[in-house]
Amino acid sequence: MSYQEFKPSPLLSQYIDSYWISSQGKSSRVLPDGFIDIIFNFGKATPTLPAWGAGVAGMMTRFRDVSVNQSSEFIGIRFRSMYFHQWCAIPLHELKNLTISTNEIMNSWESHVVDQIYEEKNIQNKLALIEQKLYTSISESVYTKKHSLILSACNAIKSSFTSLSLDKVAQDHNISLRQLERLFRAQVGVTMKEYQAIIRFKHTLQNLADHPNQSLLHLAYDMGYFDHAHLTREINKMAGQPPSQLK
């Protein structure tokens, strides 16, 4: 199995977290990470991707086991979730925990793009072509006052995920929680509570990796879980394994 990640150019770093390329011949488990991906499949069809096609993997709230063919090759664009809505023709919550063909929901990404990317001889040229396609399709007109509101709400959740009251987020932005939730789901892809849980999960995994001997009870309190049982239940739901197996 081969897996590499690449950073986007400065012009696109506001929208893109990273690009990745994977050549693998076995199944793998994908965990929620708070991003939305376009995935190009240069090979046979998989359970979620068409052969020689591309799909959008929506925001995940639980793990997914991915089964692929022996000679599969994929390139992914990992979007910062609060910016992806401009490329998508449907509200992003309709993509939650799903992968849908780009032909169905993205007018600016025709099927021949996959062939064009594959024909490039090396990864640098492939990524340059992807960046060109992305840059020419950016529409600044979608970044309205509503988008600024959602971006601010996302940043508030990310910076204070352990103790933040979602009611307070709405109050701080002079909008009702119901209105904010509706906009958030459409532009980010999950509810604010689900987004907060994903951010907490990512930080918890990082803490488990960095401090494997830390007490799970202390970790639960540090990460904003109610107790050890709450930590274990949430990790099991998102990772399919108890926290003790993720150290």
PDB file of C-alpha atoms in Angstrom:
ATOM      1  CA  MET A   1       0.000   0.000   0.000  1.00  0.00           C
ATOM      2  CA  SER A   2       1.254   3.476  -0.906  1.00  0.00           C
ATOM      3  CA  TYR A   3      -0.208   6.704   0.458  1.00  0.00           C
ATOM      4  CA  GLN A   4       1.055  10.279   0.106  1.00  0.00           C
ATOM      5  CA  GLU A   5      -0.310  13.714   0.917  1.00  0.00           C
ATOM      6  CA  PHE A   6       0.485  17.030  -0.779  1.00  0.00           C
ATOM      7  CA  LYS A   7      -0.269  20.590   0.270  1.00  0.00           C
ATOM      8  CA  PRO A   8      -2.204  22.896  -2.085  1.00  0.00           C
ATOM      9  CA  SER A   9      -0.746  26.044  -3.592  1.00  0.00           C
ATOM     10  CA  PRO A  10      -1.159  29.250  -1.544  1.00  0.00           C
ATOM     11  CA  LEU A  11      -3.904  30.407  -3.922  1.00  0.00           C
ATOM     12  CA  LEU A  12      -6.077  27.420  -2.982  1.00  0.00           C
ATOM     13  CA  SER A  13      -5.052  26.761   0.628  1.00  0.00           C
ATOM     14  CA  GLN A  14      -8.113  28.663   1.841  1.00  0.00           C
ATOM     15  CA  TYR A  15     -10.341  26.038   0.200  1.00  0.00           C
ATOM     16  CA  ILE A  16      -8.230  22.861   0.170  1.00  0.00           C
ATOM     17  CA  ASP A  17      -6.607  21.134   3.141  1.00  0.00           C
ATOM     18  CA  SER A  18      -4.551  18.697   1.063  1.00  0.00           C
ATOM     19  CA  TYR A  19      -4.404  16.352  -1.907  1.00  0.00           C
ATOM     20  CA  TRP A  20      -3.734  12.658  -1.464  1.00  0.00           C
ATOM     21  CA  ILE A  21      -2.813   9.730  -3.676  1.00  0.00           C
ATOM     22  CA  SER A  22      -3.347   6.109  -2.730  1.00  0.00           C
ATOM     23  CA  SER A  23      -2.381   2.854  -4.423  1.00  0.00           C
ATOM     24  CA  GLN A  24      -3.591  -0.043  -2.361  1.00  0.00           C
ATOM     25  CA  GLY A  25      -4.689  -3.608  -2.724  1.00  0.00           C
ATOM     26  CA  LYS A  26      -6.506  -4.241   0.520  1.00  0.00           C
ATOM     27  CA  SER A  27      -9.415  -2.968   2.556  1.00  0.00           C
ATOM     28  CA  SER A  28      -8.961  -0.086   4.966  1.00  0.00           C
ATOM     29  CA  ARG A  29     -10.985   1.770   7.574  1.00  0.00           C
ATOM     30  CA  VAL A  30     -11.658   5.472   7.048  1.00  0.00           C
ATOM     31  CA  LEU A  31     -12.489   7.600  10.091  1.00  0.00           C
ATOM     32  CA  PRO A  32     -14.413  10.889  10.344  1.00  0.00           C
ATOM     33  CA  ASP A  33     -12.068  13.844   9.846  1.00  0.00           C
ATOM     34  CA  GLY A  34     -14.289  16.886   9.282  1.00  0.00           C
ATOM     35  CA  PHE A  35     -13.494  17.166   5.567  1.00  0.00           C
ATOM     36  CA  ILE A  36     -15.292  16.522   2.275  1.00  0.00           C
ATOM     37  CA  ASP A  37     -13.357  14.791  -0.525  1.00  0.00           C
ATOM     38  CA  ILE A  38     -13.556  14.496  -4.285  1.00  0.00           C
ATOM     39  CA  ILE A  39     -12.058  11.079  -5.093  1.00  0.00           C
ATOM     40  CA  PHE A  40     -10.837  10.086  -8.559  1.00  0.00           C
ATOM     41  CA  ASN A  41     -10.828   6.345  -9.240  1.00  0.00           C
ATOM     42  CA  PHE A  42      -8.388   5.212 -11.944  1.00  0.00           C
ATOM     43  CA  GLY A  43      -9.445   1.594 -12.126  1.00  0.00           C
ATOM     44  CA  LYS A  44     -12.308  -0.839 -11.643  1.00  0.00           C
ATOM     45  CA  ALA A  45     -15.505   0.129  -9.879  1.00  0.00           C
ATOM     46  CA  THR A  46     -15.624  -0.008  -6.091  1.00  0.00           C
ATOM     47  CA  PRO A  47     -18.742  -0.265  -3.891  1.00  0.00           C
ATOM     48  CA  THR A  48     -18.877   3.561  -3.764  1.00  0.00           C
ATOM     49  CA  LEU A  49     -17.002   4.797  -6.858  1.00  0.00           C
ATOM     50  CA  PRO A  50     -17.612   4.163 -10.570  1.00  0.00           C
ATOM     51  CA  ALA A  51     -14.844   2.718 -12.733  1.00  0.00           C
ATOM     52  CA  TRP A  52     -12.706   5.486 -14.191  1.00  0.00           C
ATOM     53  CA  GLY A  53     -14.895   8.044 -12.500  1.00  0.00           C
ATOM     54  CA  ALA A  54     -15.059  10.443  -9.593  1.00  0.00           C
ATOM     55  CA  GLY A  55     -17.246  10.815  -6.546  1.00  0.00           C
ATOM     56  CA  VAL A  56     -17.810  13.201  -3.674  1.00  0.00           C
ATOM     57  CA  ALA A  57     -17.416  11.675  -0.222  1.00  0.00           C
ATOM     58  CA  GLY A  58     -19.574  13.703   2.137  1.00  0.00           C
ATOM     59  CA  MET A  59     -18.884  14.543   5.745  1.00  0.00           C
ATOM     60  CA  MET A  60     -18.639  11.381   7.838  1.00  0.00           C
ATOM     61  CA  THR A  61     -20.052  10.915  11.329  1.00  0.00           C
ATOM     62  CA  ARG A  62     -19.019   7.261  11.603  1.00  0.00           C
ATOM     63  CA  PHE A  63     -16.287   4.999  10.281  1.00  0.00           C
ATOM     64  CA  ARG A  64     -16.410   3.363   6.864  1.00  0.00           C
ATOM     65  CA  ASP A  65     -14.661   0.170   5.787  1.00  0.00           C
ATOM     66  CA  VAL A  66     -13.449   0.591   2.203  1.00  0.00           C
ATOM     67  CA  SER A  67     -12.919  -2.430  -0.039  1.00  0.00           C
ATOM     68  CA  VAL A  68     -10.818  -1.909  -3.179  1.00  0.00           C
ATOM     69  CA  ASN A  69      -9.330  -3.920  -6.019  1.00  0.00           C
ATOM     70  CA  GLN A  70      -5.737  -5.133  -6.134  1.00  0.00           C
ATOM     71  CA  SER A  71      -4.549  -2.567  -8.686  1.00  0.00           C
ATOM     72  CA  SER A  72      -6.622   0.407  -7.553  1.00  0.00           C
ATOM     73  CA  GLU A  73      -5.269   3.943  -7.721  1.00  0.00           C
ATOM     74  CA  PHE A  74      -6.998   7.005  -6.308  1.00  0.00           C
ATOM     75  CA  ILE A  75      -6.354  10.725  -6.085  1.00  0.00           C
ATOM     76  CA  GLY A  76      -8.307  12.773  -3.566  1.00  0.00           C
ATOM     77  CA  ILE A  77      -8.984  16.466  -3.023  1.00  0.00           C
ATOM     78  CA  ARG A  78      -9.628  17.099   0.666  1.00  0.00           C
ATOM     79  CA  PHE A  79     -11.784  20.222   0.940  1.00  0.00           C
ATOM     80  CA  ARG A  80     -12.161  22.389   3.987  1.00  0.00           C
ATOM     81  CA  SER A  81     -15.798  21.599   4.628  1.00  0.00           C
ATOM     82  CA  MET A  82     -17.085  25.153   5.024  1.00  0.00           C
ATOM     83  CA  TYR A  83     -15.917  26.030   1.495  1.00  0.00           C
ATOM     84  CA  PHE A  84     -17.075  23.047  -0.555  1.00  0.00           C
ATOM     85  CA  HIS A  85     -20.710  24.108  -0.970  1.00  0.00           C
ATOM     86  CA  GLN A  86     -19.886  26.411  -3.905  1.00  0.00           C
ATOM     87  CA  TRP A  87     -18.951  23.420  -6.085  1.00  0.00           C
ATOM     88  CA  CYS A  88     -21.985  21.334  -5.129  1.00  0.00           C
ATOM     89  CA  ALA A  89     -25.481  21.597  -6.593  1.00  0.00           C
ATOM     90  CA  ILE A  90     -27.255  20.160  -3.529  1.00  0.00           C
ATOM     91  CA  PRO A  91     -27.269  20.985   0.206  1.00  0.00           C
ATOM     92  CA  LEU A  92     -24.270  19.265   1.760  1.00  0.00           C
ATOM     93  CA  HIS A  93     -26.244  17.440   4.453  1.00  0.00           C
ATOM     94  CA  GLU A  94     -27.634  15.259   1.644  1.00  0.00           C
ATOM     95  CA  LEU A  95     -24.094  13.880   1.230  1.00  0.00           C
ATOM     96  CA  LYS A  96     -23.586  12.887   4.871  1.00  0.00           C
ATOM     97  CA  ASN A  97     -21.954   9.429   5.131  1.00  0.00           C
ATOM     98  CA  LEU A  98     -22.408   8.925   1.373  1.00  0.00           C
ATOM     99  CA  THR A  99     -20.276   8.973  -1.768  1.00  0.00           C
ATOM    100  CA  ILE A 100     -22.093  10.275  -4.857  1.00  0.00           C
ATOM    101  CA  SER A 101     -20.832  10.545  -8.446  1.00  0.00           C
ATOM    102  CA  THR A 102     -19.597  14.018  -9.368  1.00  0.00           C
ATOM    103  CA  ASN A 103     -21.699  13.803 -12.546  1.00  0.00           C
ATOM    104  CA  GLU A 104     -24.844  13.953 -10.416  1.00  0.00           C
ATOM    105  CA  ILE A 105     -24.019  16.938  -8.214  1.00  0.00           C
ATOM    106  CA  MET A 106     -21.138  18.946  -9.723  1.00  0.00           C
ATOM    107  CA  ASN A 107     -21.808  20.751 -12.978  1.00  0.00           C
ATOM    108  CA  SER A 108     -18.223  21.973 -13.389  1.00  0.00           C
ATOM    109  CA  TRP A 109     -16.533  18.536 -13.199  1.00  0.00           C
ATOM    110  CA  GLU A 110     -17.315  16.596 -16.336  1.00  0.00           C
ATOM    111  CA  SER A 111     -16.417  12.915 -16.658  1.00  0.00           C
ATOM    112  CA  HIS A 112     -13.556  13.603 -19.106  1.00  0.00           C
ATOM    113  CA  VAL A 113     -11.605  15.308 -16.305  1.00  0.00           C
ATOM    114  CA  VAL A 114     -10.686  11.854 -14.970  1.00  0.00           C
ATOM    115  CA  ASP A 115      -9.110  10.903 -18.304  1.00  0.00           C
ATOM    116  CA  GLN A 116      -7.235  14.203 -18.501  1.00  0.00           C
ATOM    117  CA  ILE A 117      -5.760  13.712 -15.036  1.00  0.00           C
ATOM    118  CA  TYR A 118      -4.770  10.115 -15.737  1.00  0.00           C
ATOM    119  CA  GLU A 119      -2.976  11.062 -18.958  1.00  0.00           C
ATOM    120  CA  GLU A 120      -0.576  13.350 -17.086  1.00  0.00           C
ATOM    121  CA  LYS A 121       2.741  11.557 -16.602  1.00  0.00           C
ATOM    122  CA  ASN A 122       3.552  12.343 -12.959  1.00  0.00           C
ATOM    123  CA  ILE A 123       1.819  13.381  -9.770  1.00  0.00           C
ATOM    124  CA  GLN A 124       3.050  16.986  -9.984  1.00  0.00           C
ATOM    125  CA  ASN A 125       1.405  17.416 -13.395  1.00  0.00           C
ATOM    126  CA  LYS A 126      -1.768  15.694 -12.216  1.00  0.00           C
ATOM    127  CA  LEU A 127      -2.055  18.031  -9.232  1.00  0.00           C
ATOM    128  CA  ALA A 128      -1.281  21.069 -11.392  1.00  0.00           C
ATOM    129  CA  LEU A 129      -4.190  20.138 -13.676  1.00  0.00           C
ATOM    130  CA  ILE A 130      -6.498  19.632 -10.691  1.00  0.00           C
ATOM    131  CA  GLU A 131      -5.499  23.020  -9.288  1.00  0.00           C
ATOM    132  CA  GLN A 132      -6.136  24.674 -12.650  1.00  0.00           C
ATOM    133  CA  LYS A 133      -9.632  23.151 -12.785  1.00  0.00           C
ATOM    134  CA  LEU A 134     -10.357  24.236  -9.228  1.00  0.00           C
ATOM    135  CA  TYR A 135      -9.043  27.758  -9.604  1.00  0.00           C
ATOM    136  CA  THR A 136     -11.011  28.486 -12.766  1.00  0.00           C
ATOM    137  CA  SER A 137     -14.231  27.239 -11.145  1.00  0.00           C
ATOM    138  CA  ILE A 138     -14.060  29.332  -7.964  1.00  0.00           C
ATOM    139  CA  SER A 139     -16.951  31.737  -7.600  1.00  0.00           C
ATOM    140  CA  GLU A 140     -16.369  34.432  -5.009  1.00  0.00           C
ATOM    141  CA  SER A 141     -20.018  35.478  -5.336  1.00  0.00           C
ATOM    142  CA  VAL A 142     -21.116  32.570  -3.110  1.00  0.00           C
ATOM    143  CA  TYR A 143     -19.224  33.964  -0.133  1.00  0.00           C
ATOM    144  CA  THR A 144     -22.026  36.053   1.288  1.00  0.00           C
ATOM    145  CA  LYS A 145     -22.800  37.318   4.764  1.00  0.00           C
ATOM    146  CA  LYS A 146     -24.403  33.934   5.470  1.00  0.00           C
ATOM    147  CA  HIS A 147     -21.172  32.146   4.580  1.00  0.00           C
ATOM    148  CA  SER A 148     -19.173  34.444   6.864  1.00  0.00           C
ATOM    149  CA  LEU A 149     -21.610  33.540   9.630  1.00  0.00           C
ATOM    150  CA  ILE A 150     -21.107  29.792   9.110  1.00  0.00           C
ATOM    151  CA  LEU A 151     -17.336  30.182   8.864  1.00  0.00           C
ATOM    152  CA  SER A 152     -17.325  32.059  12.167  1.00  0.00           C
ATOM    153  CA  ALA A 153     -19.508  29.378  13.783  1.00  0.00           C
ATOM    154  CA  CYS A 154     -17.153  26.627  12.565  1.00  0.00           C
ATOM    155  CA  ASN A 155     -14.141  28.447  13.963  1.00  0.00           C
ATOM    156  CA  ALA A 156     -15.903  28.947  17.302  1.00  0.00           C
ATOM    157  CA  ILE A 157     -16.649  25.223  17.535  1.00  0.00           C
ATOM    158  CA  LYS A 158     -13.094  24.246  16.577  1.00  0.00           C
ATOM    159  CA  SER A 159     -11.486  26.572  19.111  1.00  0.00           C
ATOM    160  CA  SER A 160     -13.778  25.707  22.059  1.00  0.00           C
ATOM    161  CA  PHE A 161     -15.074  22.209  21.288  1.00  0.00           C
ATOM    162  CA  THR A 162     -14.632  20.890  24.844  1.00  0.00           C
ATOM    163  CA  SER A 163     -17.140  23.184  26.524  1.00  0.00           C
ATOM    164  CA  LEU A 164     -18.872  25.364  23.943  1.00  0.00           C
ATOM    165  CA  SER A 165     -22.628  25.877  24.207  1.00  0.00           C
ATOM    166  CA  LEU A 166     -24.232  25.825  20.763  1.00  0.00           C
ATOM    167  CA  ASP A 167     -26.969  28.128  22.052  1.00  0.00           C
ATOM    168  CA  LYS A 168     -24.228  30.631  22.873  1.00  0.00           C
ATOM    169  CA  VAL A 169     -22.819  30.343  19.338  1.00  0.00           C
ATOM    170  CA  ALA A 170     -26.223  31.381  18.004  1.00  0.00           C
ATOM    171  CA  GLN A 171     -26.553  34.195  20.541  1.00  0.00           C
ATOM    172  CA  ASP A 172     -23.079  35.514  19.727  1.00  0.00           C
ATOM    173  CA  HIS A 173     -24.048  35.701  16.047  1.00  0.00           C
ATOM    174  CA  ASN A 174     -27.465  37.321  16.635  1.00  0.00           C
ATOM    175  CA  ILE A 175     -29.408  34.492  15.029  1.00  0.00           C
ATOM    176  CA  SER A 176     -31.762  31.833  16.350  1.00  0.00           C
ATOM    177  CA  LEU A 177     -30.294  28.386  16.906  1.00  0.00           C
ATOM    178  CA  ARG A 178     -32.847  26.918  14.492  1.00  0.00           C
ATOM    179  CA  GLN A 179     -31.864  29.310  11.683  1.00  0.00           C
ATOM    180  CA  LEU A 180     -28.160  28.805  12.310  1.00  0.00           C
ATOM    181  CA  GLU A 181     -28.579  25.033  12.344  1.00  0.00           C
ATOM    182  CA  ARG A 182     -30.399  25.077   8.997  1.00  0.00           C
ATOM    183  CA  LEU A 183     -27.655  27.137   7.328  1.00  0.00           C
ATOM    184  CA  PHE A 184     -24.922  25.080   8.974  1.00  0.00           C
ATOM    185  CA  ARG A 185     -26.296  21.742   7.744  1.00  0.00           C
ATOM    186  CA  ALA A 186     -26.634  23.024   4.178  1.00  0.00           C
ATOM    187  CA  GLN A 187     -23.160  24.588   3.965  1.00  0.00           C
ATOM    188  CA  VAL A 188     -21.085  22.236   6.157  1.00  0.00           C
ATOM    189  CA  GLY A 189     -22.893  18.926   5.786  1.00  0.00           C
ATOM    190  CA  VAL A 190     -23.697  17.956   9.382  1.00  0.00           C
ATOM    191  CA  THR A 191     -25.418  19.495  12.386  1.00  0.00           C
ATOM    192  CA  MET A 192     -23.400  21.718  14.707  1.00  0.00           C
ATOM    193  CA  LYS A 193     -23.559  19.035  17.405  1.00  0.00           C
ATOM    194  CA  GLU A 194     -22.212  16.440  14.958  1.00  0.00           C
ATOM    195  CA  TYR A 195     -19.450  18.814  13.843  1.00  0.00           C
ATOM    196  CA  GLN A 196     -18.460  19.436  17.451  1.00  0.00           C
ATOM    197  CA  ALA A 197     -18.359  15.659  18.026  1.00  0.00           C
ATOM    198  CA  ILE A 198     -16.106  15.168  14.971  1.00  0.00           C
ATOM    199  CA  ILE A 199     -13.667  17.862  16.120  1.00  0.00           C
ATOM    200  CA  ARG A 200     -13.608  16.349  19.629  1.00  0.00           C
ATOM    201  CA  PHE A 201     -13.028  12.886  18.139  1.00  0.00           C
ATOM    202  CA  LYS A 202     -10.048  14.097  16.065  1.00  0.00           C
ATOM    203  CA  HIS A 203      -8.421  15.754  19.067  1.00  0.00           C
ATOM    204  CA  THR A 204      -9.065  12.660  21.181  1.00  0.00           C
ATOM    205  CA  LEU A 205      -7.363  10.403  18.626  1.00  0.00           C
ATOM    206  CA  GLN A 206      -4.375  12.745  18.536  1.00  0.00           C
ATOM    207  CA  ASN A 207      -4.138  12.701  22.329  1.00  0.00           C
ATOM    208  CA  LEU A 208      -4.335   8.904  22.378  1.00  0.00           C
ATOM    209  CA  ALA A 209      -1.440   8.785  19.909  1.00  0.00           C
ATOM    210  CA  ASP A 210       0.652  11.399  21.718  1.00  0.00           C
ATOM    211  CA  HIS A 211      -0.013  10.173  25.277  1.00  0.00           C
ATOM    212  CA  PRO A 212      -0.793   6.429  25.145  1.00  0.00           C
ATOM    213  CA  ASN A 213      -0.357   6.008  28.913  1.00  0.00           C
ATOM    214  CA  GLN A 214      -2.802   8.753  29.842  1.00  0.00           C
ATOM    215  CA  SER A 215      -5.802   7.746  31.948  1.00  0.00           C
ATOM    216  CA  LEU A 216      -8.917   7.457  29.792  1.00  0.00           C
ATOM    217  CA  LEU A 217     -10.927   9.093  32.567  1.00  0.00           C
ATOM    218  CA  HIS A 218      -8.630  12.130  32.558  1.00  0.00           C
ATOM    219  CA  LEU A 219      -8.703  12.181  28.762  1.00  0.00           C
ATOM    220  CA  ALA A 220     -12.509  12.124  28.814  1.00  0.00           C
ATOM    221  CA  TYR A 221     -12.655  15.196  31.049  1.00  0.00           C
ATOM    222  CA  ASP A 222      -9.919  17.006  29.096  1.00  0.00           C
ATOM    223  CA  MET A 223     -11.777  16.472  25.814  1.00  0.00           C
ATOM    224  CA  GLY A 224     -15.180  17.523  27.122  1.00  0.00           C
ATOM    225  CA  TYR A 225     -16.839  14.112  27.457  1.00  0.00           C
ATOM    226  CA  PHE A 226     -19.111  13.593  30.466  1.00  0.00           C
ATOM    227  CA  ASP A 227     -17.183  10.577  31.725  1.00  0.00           C
ATOM    228  CA  HIS A 228     -15.217   7.481  30.685  1.00  0.00           C
ATOM    229  CA  ALA A 229     -18.373   5.718  29.455  1.00  0.00           C
ATOM    230  CA  HIS A 230     -19.315   8.666  27.237  1.00  0.00           C
ATOM    231  CA  LEU A 231     -15.802   8.728  25.741  1.00  0.00           C
ATOM    232  CA  THR A 232     -15.882   4.994  25.027  1.00  0.00           C
ATOM    233  CA  ARG A 233     -19.357   5.128  23.491  1.00  0.00           C
ATOM    234  CA  GLU A 234     -18.507   8.020  21.149  1.00  0.00           C
ATOM    235  CA  ILE A 235     -15.169   6.541  20.062  1.00  0.00           C
ATOM    236  CA  ASN A 236     -16.806   3.178  19.403  1.00  0.00           C
ATOM    237  CA  LYS A 237     -19.474   4.842  17.260  1.00  0.00           C
ATOM    238  CA  MET A 238     -17.001   6.832  15.162  1.00  0.00           C
ATOM    239  CA  ALA A 239     -14.062   4.420  14.977  1.00  0.00           C
ATOM    240  CA  GLY A 240     -15.703   1.024  15.398  1.00  0.00           C
ATOM    241  CA  GLN A 241     -13.212   0.264  18.172  1.00  0.00           C
ATOM    242  CA  PRO A 242     -12.848   1.151  21.856  1.00  0.00           C
ATOM    243  CA  PRO A 243     -10.271   3.840  22.716  1.00  0.00           C
ATOM    244  CA  SER A 244      -7.974   1.259  24.312  1.00  0.00           C
ATOM    245  CA  GLN A 245      -7.389  -0.275  20.858  1.00  0.00           C
ATOM    246  CA  LEU A 246      -6.529   3.058  19.232  1.00  0.00           C
ATOM    247  CA  LYS A 247      -3.496   3.922  21.354  1.00  0.00           C
TER     248      LYS A 247
END
